[in-house]
């Protein structure tokens, strides 16, 4: 098992080794901690931690390798929370490989928040990590800017079973693939809406407006499809429209207009969820 973590503070080797031993439930003698590039270490230790000192908001990068037969087998999420509480310092770990700047930042109390963390480079060499935003205040780092990190929403995969039947069919030939992609966007938004806006329970007003714009594109898009698939496509679109109507209320478009500006006079632009999709948006 390997853990890749970023620490706000820079604990010394002994303190870091002691904390790692406690987190993994192993004797401290089983943990070897050394700076990157230091070959004077116990490579046979069951737990090997390599430390890289950096600048910025997160001053230490640690890579922990645990032999399969050693210690407690825990997830990176649990390891980060335990280490943050043990060291009394915020600990970050990657939330997902794409986008690359999306992290979880765990406070000294063990509670985590989504975070956008950018890396600064000098001639291609990493020199610092900068926390651009956290969605919730983080214990031990009160000065970090609090705000939404919406990029993760589009990276959260949503299945599109209704649209999938048209992929690879005559509907996706030529310019038809654009129409199919718009149907997929509409299906994804409706699924998000019905499921309570995963992954974190909110959705920006700008994203909601974009999705209604994709529904606009389908008004003329259906007519561009081949005759043999147009009827089935229209039926699927009608099914999605019914789901959308059933899960929303008619406010004449007032909430979205207040958040983003005037809206077109089409029925889907008049409908919104209650509470609003952006009701629980961080920093709102």
Coordinates of C-alpha atoms in Angstrom, one line a residue, residues 44-231:
X44 CA 14.3 -3.4 4.6
X45 CA 11.9 -1.6 7.0
X46 CA 8.3 -2.7 6.6
X47 CA 7.2 1.0 6.4
X48 CA 9.3 3.4 4.3
X49 CA 8.5 7.1 4.3
X50 CA 10.3 9.5 1.9
X51 CA 10.0 13.2 2.7
X52 CA 10.4 16.1 0.2
X53 CA 10.5 19.6 1.6
X54 CA 8.6 22.2 -0.5
X55 CA 7.3 25.7 -0.2
X56 CA 3.9 27.4 -0.2
X57 CA 0.9 26.4 1.9
X58 CA 1.9 22.7 2.2
X59 CA 5.5 22.5 3.1
X60 CA 6.1 18.7 3.2
X61 CA 5.3 16.0 0.7
X62 CA 5.5 12.4 2.0
X63 CA 5.3 9.1 0.2
X64 CA 4.7 6.2 2.5
X65 CA 5.2 2.6 1.3
X66 CA 3.8 -0.2 3.5
X67 CA 4.8 -3.8 2.9
X68 CA 1.8 -6.0 2.3
X69 CA 2.4 -8.0 5.5
X70 CA 2.8 -4.9 7.8
X71 CA 0.4 -2.9 9.8
X72 CA -3.3 -2.1 9.4
X73 CA -4.6 -2.0 5.8
X74 CA -6.4 1.4 5.7
X75 CA -7.5 3.7 2.9
X76 CA -5.7 6.9 2.1
X77 CA -8.7 8.8 3.4
X78 CA -8.4 7.2 6.8
X79 CA -4.6 7.5 6.9
X80 CA -4.8 11.2 6.1
X81 CA -7.4 11.8 8.8
X82 CA -5.5 9.9 11.5
X83 CA -2.2 11.6 10.6
X84 CA -3.8 15.1 10.6
X85 CA -5.2 14.5 14.1
X86 CA -2.0 12.9 15.4
X87 CA 0.3 15.7 14.0
X88 CA -2.3 18.5 14.6
X89 CA -1.7 19.8 11.1
X90 CA -3.7 19.8 7.9
X91 CA -3.0 16.9 5.5
X92 CA -3.9 16.9 1.8
X93 CA -4.4 14.0 -0.6
X94 CA -5.4 13.7 -4.2
X95 CA -9.2 13.4 -4.7
X96 CA -8.9 12.0 -8.2
X97 CA -6.3 12.0 -11.0
X98 CA -8.4 14.3 -13.3
X99 CA -8.5 17.2 -12.9
X100 CA -5.0 17.2 -11.3
X101 CA -5.5 20.1 -8.9
X102 CA -8.5 18.5 -7.0
X103 CA -7.6 17.4 -3.5
X104 CA -9.2 16.6 -0.1
X105 CA -7.7 18.7 2.7
X106 CA -8.1 17.2 6.1
X107 CA -8.0 19.6 9.1
X108 CA -6.3 19.0 12.4
X109 CA -9.7 17.8 13.7
X110 CA -9.8 15.0 11.1
X111 CA -12.6 16.6 9.1
X112 CA -12.0 17.1 5.4
X113 CA -12.9 19.6 2.8
X114 CA -12.6 19.7 -1.0
X115 CA -9.7 21.9 -2.0
X116 CA -8.1 23.3 -5.2
X117 CA -4.4 23.0 -4.8
X118 CA -2.1 24.3 -7.6
X119 CA 1.6 23.6 -7.9
X120 CA 4.2 26.3 -8.7
X121 CA 7.2 25.3 -10.9
X122 CA 10.5 26.9 -11.6
X123 CA 12.2 25.6 -14.8
X124 CA 10.0 22.5 -14.6
X125 CA 10.9 21.8 -11.0
X126 CA 8.1 21.8 -8.3
X127 CA 8.8 24.5 -5.8
X128 CA 5.5 25.1 -3.9
X129 CA 1.9 24.0 -3.4
X130 CA -0.7 26.8 -3.2
X131 CA -4.2 26.2 -1.8
X132 CA -6.4 28.3 -4.0
X133 CA -9.7 27.4 -2.3
X134 CA -11.3 25.1 0.3
X135 CA -15.1 24.5 0.3
X136 CA -15.3 24.5 4.1
X137 CA -13.1 26.1 6.8
X138 CA -10.2 23.8 7.7
X139 CA -9.1 23.4 11.4
X140 CA -5.5 24.4 11.7
X141 CA -5.5 26.6 8.6
X142 CA -7.9 29.5 9.3
X143 CA -6.5 31.8 6.7
X144 CA -7.2 29.6 3.6
X145 CA -9.8 31.2 1.2
X146 CA -13.2 29.5 1.4
X147 CA -15.1 29.1 -1.9
X148 CA -16.6 26.6 -4.3
X149 CA -14.6 24.0 -6.2
X150 CA -17.0 23.2 -9.0
X151 CA -14.6 21.6 -11.4
X152 CA -15.0 18.3 -9.6
X153 CA -18.7 18.1 -10.6
X154 CA -18.0 17.5 -14.3
X155 CA -15.4 14.9 -13.4
X156 CA -18.0 12.9 -11.4
X157 CA -19.3 10.3 -13.9
X158 CA -23.0 10.0 -14.4
X159 CA -24.4 7.1 -16.5
X160 CA -26.5 7.9 -19.6
X161 CA -28.4 4.7 -20.3
X162 CA -31.1 6.3 -22.5
X163 CA -28.6 8.2 -24.6
X164 CA -26.3 5.2 -25.0
X165 CA -28.7 3.5 -27.4
X166 CA -27.9 6.2 -30.0
X167 CA -24.1 6.0 -29.7
X168 CA -22.8 4.2 -32.8
X169 CA -26.2 4.3 -34.5
X170 CA -27.2 6.4 -37.5
X171 CA -28.1 9.1 -35.0
X172 CA -24.4 9.8 -34.3
X173 CA -23.3 9.9 -38.0
X174 CA -22.1 13.2 -39.4
X175 CA -23.2 16.2 -37.3
X176 CA -25.6 13.9 -35.5
X177 CA -23.0 13.2 -32.8
X178 CA -23.5 16.8 -31.6
X179 CA -27.2 16.2 -31.1
X180 CA -26.5 12.9 -29.3
X181 CA -24.0 14.7 -27.0
X182 CA -26.6 17.3 -26.2
X183 CA -29.1 14.6 -25.3
X184 CA -26.4 13.1 -23.0
X185 CA -25.8 16.4 -21.3
X186 CA -29.6 16.8 -20.7
X187 CA -29.8 13.2 -19.3
X188 CA -26.8 13.8 -17.0
X189 CA -28.2 17.0 -15.6
X190 CA -31.6 15.4 -14.9
X191 CA -30.0 12.5 -13.2
X192 CA -27.9 14.9 -11.1
X193 CA -31.0 16.8 -10.2
X194 CA -33.0 13.7 -9.2
X195 CA -30.1 12.3 -7.1
X196 CA -29.6 15.5 -5.2
X197 CA -26.7 17.1 -7.2
X198 CA -23.8 14.6 -6.6
X199 CA -21.1 14.5 -5.7
X200 CA -21.5 17.2 -3.0
X201 CA -25.2 18.3 -3.0
X202 CA -25.0 21.5 -5.0
X203 CA -24.8 22.8 -8.5
X204 CA -23.7 26.2 -9.8
X205 CA -26.3 28.5 -11.4
X206 CA -24.0 28.9 -14.5
X207 CA -23.8 25.1 -15.0
X208 CA -27.6 24.9 -14.7
X209 CA -28.0 27.6 -17.3
X210 CA -25.6 25.8 -19.6
X211 CA -27.6 22.6 -19.4
X212 CA -30.8 24.4 -20.3
X213 CA -29.0 25.8 -23.3
X214 CA -28.2 22.3 -24.4
X215 CA -31.9 21.5 -24.2
X216 CA -32.5 24.5 -26.5
X217 CA -30.1 22.9 -29.0
X218 CA -32.3 19.8 -29.1
X219 CA -35.3 21.8 -30.3
X220 CA -33.8 21.9 -33.8
X221 CA -31.4 19.1 -33.3
X222 CA -34.0 16.4 -33.5
X223 CA -35.0 17.5 -37.0
X224 CA -31.4 17.0 -38.2
X225 CA -31.4 13.3 -37.4
X226 CA -32.0 10.5 -39.9
X227 CA -35.6 9.5 -40.4
X228 CA -35.0 5.9 -39.0
X229 CA -33.9 7.2 -35.6
X230 CA -35.8 10.5 -35.2
X231 CA -38.9 8.9 -33.7

